[in-house]
């Protein structure tokens, strides 16, 4: 395929949402992620959702610490890097000072429901008018694949070499279901990206979450299941099947709350 044909094919098949960072920087950035990593897909889906809602010029992204933090370099938005787990606190400060801006966090499962659990629960309790997007790859990706609250029973990680044992490490935490129990939360859903249909559904969840914020409703939350092939000791293709066969039965997909403004 010559360069011209390649460019046309890329545009037709893949396209590039306007809110993804410029071609040169973006192409470099995506190479920082492991083959088959679905974390960058979350940046793409957010860019598409903001584009389609026409709010890309009034959105601020706050990221946590981890592989997902690298997404800050991939979107053409105003961005803030929070301390580990403190995204909801930073987003709260921004939103309370700039109420007309759409403020959202992108956090890992370790960032959001382990070290950041207090910040998450505080923001949900206070019904902050922010959106939280939690990437669930069932482990601490960036630090080498340790156990996270989301690790599956039996899953091998560097801190559970024999597999997660519920008698020792307990059971997986279900963030989307937990967040849905707070009265001040307007929306909570869990999506995945392992098929095209799931990609589209997840984009719908993220758009609904942003729409809640546009409507002035309380905190909206979307958990997104993503593949982390190296830490799962699987190939990228095997990872997609593992999501369907192992991860989804533990973490069911769908909406857990879709309420009004409280
Ligand atoms: C206060 C603090 N404790 C621990 C760390 C080390 N640390 C950096 S990233 C990370 C885990 C990130 O995992 P997750 O949030 O799931 O994100 P992922 O890398 O999977 O995207 C940890 C423990 C840190 N940076 N700061
Ligand atoms: S360690 Fe996992 S989350 Fe991090 S870049 Fe690699 S595949 Fe992605």
Tab-separated table of C-alpha atoms and ligand atoms in Angstrom:
chain	number	residue	atom	x	y	z
A	1	UNK	CA	0.000	0.000	0.000
A	2	UNK	CA	1.518	3.360	-0.958
A	3	UNK	CA	1.511	6.303	1.484
A	4	UNK	CA	-1.473	8.009	-0.136
A	5	UNK	CA	-3.611	4.849	-0.068
A	6	UNK	CA	-2.565	4.230	3.540
A	7	UNK	CA	-3.645	7.736	4.549
A	8	UNK	CA	-7.036	7.341	2.862
A	9	UNK	CA	-7.552	3.896	4.437
A	10	UNK	CA	-6.626	5.269	7.870
A	11	UNK	CA	-9.078	8.122	7.511
A	12	UNK	CA	-11.916	5.888	6.283
A	13	UNK	CA	-11.376	2.929	8.585
A	14	UNK	CA	-10.032	4.602	11.685
A	15	UNK	CA	-10.491	8.348	11.370
A	16	UNK	CA	-9.180	10.590	14.110
A	17	UNK	CA	-11.422	12.437	16.518
A	18	UNK	CA	-10.602	16.148	16.523
A	19	UNK	CA	-9.867	16.071	20.240
A	20	UNK	CA	-7.074	13.518	20.030
A	21	UNK	CA	-3.699	15.253	20.170
A	22	UNK	CA	-1.910	16.214	16.949
A	23	UNK	CA	-0.625	13.503	14.629
A	24	UNK	CA	3.081	13.622	15.531
A	25	UNK	CA	2.745	13.700	19.300
A	26	UNK	CA	-0.134	11.296	19.344
A	27	UNK	CA	1.609	8.665	17.222
A	28	UNK	CA	4.618	8.850	19.558
A	29	UNK	CA	2.477	8.695	22.690
A	30	UNK	CA	0.540	5.594	21.720
A	31	UNK	CA	3.810	3.715	21.352
A	32	UNK	CA	4.368	4.089	25.104
A	33	UNK	CA	1.568	1.615	25.791
A	34	UNK	CA	2.062	-2.174	25.559
A	35	UNK	CA	0.746	-4.018	22.483
A	36	UNK	CA	-2.946	-4.761	22.959
A	37	UNK	CA	-3.365	-2.300	25.830
A	38	UNK	CA	-6.874	-0.852	25.743
A	39	UNK	CA	-6.122	2.144	27.950
A	40	UNK	CA	-5.528	4.411	24.901
A	41	UNK	CA	-8.900	3.336	23.516
A	42	UNK	CA	-10.449	5.144	26.481
A	43	UNK	CA	-8.889	8.425	25.279
A	44	UNK	CA	-10.368	7.839	21.854
A	45	UNK	CA	-13.831	7.061	23.187
A	46	UNK	CA	-13.769	10.155	25.412
A	47	UNK	CA	-12.652	12.311	22.479
A	48	UNK	CA	-15.497	10.948	20.343
A	49	UNK	CA	-18.055	11.430	23.131
A	50	UNK	CA	-17.025	15.044	23.792
A	51	UNK	CA	-16.960	15.745	20.035
A	52	UNK	CA	-20.421	14.288	19.498
A	53	UNK	CA	-21.851	16.281	22.419
A	54	UNK	CA	-20.118	19.438	21.122
A	55	UNK	CA	-18.468	20.154	24.481
A	56	UNK	CA	-14.805	19.601	23.660
A	57	UNK	CA	-14.049	23.298	24.087
A	58	UNK	CA	-15.389	23.398	27.636
A	59	UNK	CA	-14.051	20.214	29.190
A	60	UNK	CA	-11.171	19.684	31.615
A	61	UNK	CA	-9.632	16.255	32.192
A	62	UNK	CA	-8.025	15.247	35.478
A	63	UNK	CA	-5.948	12.055	35.449
A	64	UNK	CA	-4.568	9.903	38.222
A	65	UNK	CA	-1.191	8.177	38.482
A	66	UNK	CA	-0.569	5.032	36.458
A	67	UNK	CA	-0.493	3.981	32.814
A	68	UNK	CA	-3.810	5.797	32.402
A	69	UNK	CA	-2.036	9.037	33.417
A	70	UNK	CA	-0.234	8.956	30.064
A	71	UNK	CA	-3.584	9.673	28.415
A	72	UNK	CA	-3.129	13.289	29.504
A	73	UNK	CA	-0.704	13.637	26.589
A	74	UNK	CA	-3.177	12.203	24.117
A	75	UNK	CA	-6.096	14.582	24.245
A	76	UNK	CA	-6.346	18.158	23.029
A	77	UNK	CA	-8.036	19.417	26.201
A	78	UNK	CA	-7.066	21.415	29.273
A	79	UNK	CA	-5.633	18.797	31.640
A	80	UNK	CA	-4.482	18.407	35.218
A	81	UNK	CA	-2.429	15.568	36.688
A	82	UNK	CA	-3.626	14.801	40.220
A	83	UNK	CA	-1.723	13.033	42.968
A	84	UNK	CA	-2.365	9.279	43.164
A	85	UNK	CA	-6.056	8.716	43.946
A	86	UNK	CA	-6.893	12.379	44.432
A	87	UNK	CA	-8.545	13.029	41.075
A	88	UNK	CA	-12.041	13.522	42.530
A	89	UNK	CA	-10.692	16.120	44.989
A	90	UNK	CA	-8.921	18.057	42.230
A	91	UNK	CA	-11.978	17.795	39.962
A	92	UNK	CA	-14.175	19.035	42.814
A	93	UNK	CA	-12.012	22.142	43.240
A	94	UNK	CA	-12.096	22.913	39.520
A	95	UNK	CA	-15.840	22.317	39.156
A	96	UNK	CA	-16.770	24.418	42.165
A	97	UNK	CA	-14.741	27.313	40.767
A	98	UNK	CA	-15.772	26.829	37.129
A	99	UNK	CA	-19.327	25.436	37.304
A	100	UNK	CA	-19.936	25.831	33.542
A	101	UNK	CA	-16.980	23.612	32.637
A	102	UNK	CA	-17.382	19.853	32.191
A	103	UNK	CA	-14.870	18.310	34.582
A	104	UNK	CA	-14.017	14.629	34.505
A	105	UNK	CA	-11.407	12.306	35.932
A	106	UNK	CA	-9.756	9.347	34.243
A	107	UNK	CA	-8.426	6.966	36.878
A	108	UNK	CA	-7.157	3.415	37.122
A	109	UNK	CA	-8.823	0.884	39.375
A	110	UNK	CA	-5.857	1.103	41.775
A	111	UNK	CA	-5.996	4.895	41.673
A	112	UNK	CA	-9.771	5.121	42.052
A	113	UNK	CA	-10.950	2.280	44.305
A	114	UNK	CA	-7.757	1.443	46.245
A	115	UNK	CA	-5.640	4.450	47.239
A	116	UNK	CA	-8.352	6.864	46.060
A	117	UNK	CA	-11.349	5.104	47.612
A	118	UNK	CA	-11.760	7.827	50.245
A	119	UNK	CA	-11.764	10.585	47.625
A	120	UNK	CA	-14.248	8.662	45.477
A	121	UNK	CA	-16.628	8.028	48.384
A	122	UNK	CA	-16.284	11.630	49.580
A	123	UNK	CA	-17.178	13.021	46.151
A	124	UNK	CA	-20.125	10.616	45.822
A	125	UNK	CA	-21.354	11.498	49.318
A	126	UNK	CA	-21.177	15.230	48.564
A	127	UNK	CA	-22.908	14.714	45.200
A	128	UNK	CA	-20.177	16.600	43.379
A	129	UNK	CA	-21.194	17.651	39.869
A	130	UNK	CA	-18.305	15.820	38.217
A	131	UNK	CA	-17.817	12.710	36.071
A	132	UNK	CA	-15.467	9.888	37.029
A	133	UNK	CA	-14.204	7.380	34.433
A	134	UNK	CA	-12.482	4.415	36.079
A	135	UNK	CA	-10.385	2.087	33.936
A	136	UNK	CA	-10.588	-1.439	35.351
A	137	UNK	CA	-7.748	-3.643	34.062
A	138	UNK	CA	-7.926	-5.854	37.198
A	139	UNK	CA	-4.430	-4.911	38.401
A	140	UNK	CA	-1.907	-2.133	39.080
A	141	UNK	CA	-0.631	-1.892	35.517
A	142	UNK	CA	2.145	0.624	35.664
A	143	UNK	CA	4.018	-0.722	38.680
A	144	UNK	CA	4.306	-4.254	37.328
A	145	UNK	CA	0.963	-5.965	37.753
A	146	UNK	CA	0.262	-6.187	41.485
A	147	UNK	CA	-3.047	-7.193	43.080
A	148	UNK	CA	-5.722	-4.487	42.930
A	149	UNK	CA	-9.134	-4.514	44.628
A	150	UNK	CA	-10.519	-5.560	41.231
A	151	UNK	CA	-8.251	-8.605	40.745
A	152	UNK	CA	-10.264	-11.747	39.997
A	153	UNK	CA	-10.333	-14.752	42.310
A	154	UNK	CA	-7.514	-17.041	41.173
A	155	UNK	CA	-5.857	-14.347	39.062
A	156	UNK	CA	-2.076	-14.491	39.083
A	157	UNK	CA	-0.391	-11.167	39.846
A	158	UNK	CA	3.110	-10.338	41.060
A	159	UNK	CA	1.782	-10.153	44.645
A	160	UNK	CA	-0.474	-13.215	44.272
A	161	UNK	CA	1.790	-15.649	42.371
A	162	UNK	CA	-0.480	-18.569	43.306
A	163	UNK	CA	-3.600	-16.627	42.273
A	164	UNK	CA	-5.863	-14.410	44.393
A	165	UNK	CA	-7.081	-16.412	47.370
A	166	UNK	CA	-10.270	-14.981	48.909
A	167	UNK	CA	-9.244	-16.313	52.330
A	168	UNK	CA	-6.128	-14.166	52.217
A	169	UNK	CA	-6.768	-11.288	49.789
A	170	UNK	CA	-10.568	-11.115	49.911
A	171	UNK	CA	-12.964	-10.667	47.009
A	172	UNK	CA	-13.050	-8.269	44.028
A	173	UNK	CA	-14.524	-4.803	44.665
A	174	UNK	CA	-17.349	-3.647	42.397
A	175	UNK	CA	-16.967	0.084	42.010
A	176	UNK	CA	-19.904	0.779	39.673
A	177	UNK	CA	-22.356	-1.059	41.935
A	178	UNK	CA	-20.929	0.608	45.056
A	179	UNK	CA	-21.091	4.129	43.633
A	180	UNK	CA	-24.697	3.538	42.500
A	181	UNK	CA	-25.781	3.157	46.143
A	182	UNK	CA	-25.020	6.804	46.966
A	183	UNK	CA	-28.069	9.049	46.905
A	184	UNK	CA	-26.106	11.942	45.433
A	185	UNK	CA	-24.963	9.912	42.424
A	186	UNK	CA	-27.028	10.422	39.268
A	187	UNK	CA	-25.481	7.766	37.044
A	188	UNK	CA	-23.324	4.658	37.278
A	189	UNK	CA	-22.478	2.145	34.555
A	190	UNK	CA	-19.858	-0.397	33.525
A	191	UNK	CA	-18.778	-0.982	29.933
A	192	UNK	CA	-16.078	-2.883	28.074
A	193	UNK	CA	-14.173	-2.516	24.806
A	194	UNK	CA	-13.526	-6.091	23.695
A	195	UNK	CA	-16.056	-5.990	20.834
A	196	UNK	CA	-17.281	-3.228	18.539
A	197	UNK	CA	-20.770	-3.454	20.057
A	198	UNK	CA	-19.363	-3.026	23.554
A	199	UNK	CA	-17.287	-0.069	22.356
A	200	UNK	CA	-20.443	1.647	21.106
A	201	UNK	CA	-22.386	0.856	24.304
A	202	UNK	CA	-19.537	2.185	26.440
A	203	UNK	CA	-19.432	5.375	24.420
A	204	UNK	CA	-23.157	5.716	25.097
A	205	UNK	CA	-22.523	5.352	28.854
A	206	UNK	CA	-19.812	8.017	28.760
A	207	UNK	CA	-22.034	10.377	26.772
A	208	UNK	CA	-24.873	9.852	29.266
A	209	UNK	CA	-22.486	10.560	32.140
A	210	UNK	CA	-21.370	13.834	30.524
A	211	UNK	CA	-25.000	14.702	29.783
A	212	UNK	CA	-25.837	14.286	33.492
A	213	UNK	CA	-23.169	16.830	34.283
A	214	UNK	CA	-24.480	19.185	31.580
A	215	UNK	CA	-27.912	18.861	33.233
A	216	UNK	CA	-26.457	19.814	36.628
A	217	UNK	CA	-27.049	16.367	38.130
A	218	UNK	CA	-24.895	14.818	40.863
A	219	UNK	CA	-21.799	12.701	40.286
A	220	UNK	CA	-21.768	10.413	37.246
A	221	UNK	CA	-19.524	7.356	37.074
A	222	UNK	CA	-18.448	4.988	34.304
A	223	UNK	CA	-16.203	1.964	34.839
A	224	UNK	CA	-14.509	0.660	31.691
A	225	UNK	CA	-13.002	-2.828	31.545
A	226	UNK	CA	-9.765	-2.822	29.554
A	227	UNK	CA	-7.164	-5.394	28.549
A	228	UNK	CA	-3.665	-5.365	30.095
A	229	UNK	CA	-2.095	-8.273	28.140
A	230	UNK	CA	1.444	-8.397	29.619
A	231	UNK	CA	0.245	-8.404	33.218
A	232	UNK	CA	-2.453	-10.926	32.361
A	233	UNK	CA	0.232	-13.170	30.779
A	234	UNK	CA	-1.893	-13.357	27.637
A	235	UNK	CA	-1.612	-12.197	24.045
A	236	UNK	CA	-3.744	-9.218	22.993
A	237	UNK	CA	-6.203	-11.533	21.199
A	238	UNK	CA	-6.400	-13.961	24.135
A	239	UNK	CA	-7.068	-10.973	26.390
A	240	UNK	CA	-10.260	-10.116	24.524
A	241	UNK	CA	-11.599	-13.657	25.029
A	242	UNK	CA	-10.519	-13.585	28.707
A	243	UNK	CA	-12.557	-10.405	29.223
A	244	UNK	CA	-15.661	-12.128	27.877
A	245	UNK	CA	-15.099	-15.447	29.654
A	246	UNK	CA	-13.604	-14.390	33.007
A	247	UNK	CA	-13.891	-10.657	33.633
A	248	UNK	CA	-17.468	-9.978	32.531
A	249	UNK	CA	-18.972	-12.786	34.675
A	250	UNK	CA	-17.367	-11.121	37.739
A	251	UNK	CA	-18.032	-7.548	36.566
A	252	UNK	CA	-21.387	-7.488	34.746
A	253	UNK	CA	-21.861	-4.813	32.107
A	254	UNK	CA	-24.688	-2.301	32.012
A	255	UNK	CA	-26.211	0.634	33.862
A	256	UNK	CA	-26.590	0.376	37.643
A	257	UNK	CA	-28.187	3.783	38.163
A	258	UNK	CA	-29.710	6.307	35.803
A	259	UNK	CA	-31.514	8.792	37.955
A	260	UNK	CA	-32.485	12.444	38.106
A	261	UNK	CA	-30.544	15.305	39.579
A	262	UNK	CA	-29.940	13.728	42.975
B	1	LIG	C1	0.991	7.756	47.131
B	1	LIG	C2	1.518	6.791	46.096
B	1	LIG	N1	1.537	5.482	46.376
B	1	LIG	C3	1.978	4.597	45.458
B	1	LIG	C4	2.442	5.035	44.248
B	1	LIG	C5	2.981	4.043	43.246
B	1	LIG	N2	2.054	3.810	42.159
B	1	LIG	C6	2.138	4.507	41.008
B	1	LIG	S1	1.029	4.021	39.874
B	1	LIG	C7	0.435	2.835	40.928
B	1	LIG	C8	-0.661	1.879	40.530
B	1	LIG	C9	-1.479	2.346	39.401
B	1	LIG	O1	-2.450	1.371	39.128
B	1	LIG	P1	-3.822	1.779	38.489
B	1	LIG	O2	-4.378	2.960	39.183
B	1	LIG	O3	-4.680	0.587	38.439
B	1	LIG	O4	-3.428	2.304	37.042
B	1	LIG	P2	-2.859	1.596	35.724
B	1	LIG	O5	-1.385	1.696	35.813
B	1	LIG	O6	-3.355	0.171	35.723
B	1	LIG	O7	-3.419	2.436	34.626
B	1	LIG	C10	1.081	2.844	42.145
B	1	LIG	C11	0.808	1.939	43.274
B	1	LIG	C12	2.404	6.438	43.999
B	1	LIG	N3	2.785	6.954	42.810
B	1	LIG	N4	1.933	7.293	44.940
B	2	LIG	S1	1.037	-2.359	31.788
B	2	LIG	FE1	-1.092	-2.789	31.174
B	2	LIG	S2	-2.199	-0.807	31.445
B	2	LIG	FE2	0.029	-0.375	31.398
B	2	LIG	S3	0.507	0.098	29.234
B	2	LIG	FE3	0.920	-2.082	29.548
B	2	LIG	S4	-1.014	-3.108	28.953
B	2	LIG	FE4	-1.483	-0.940	29.301
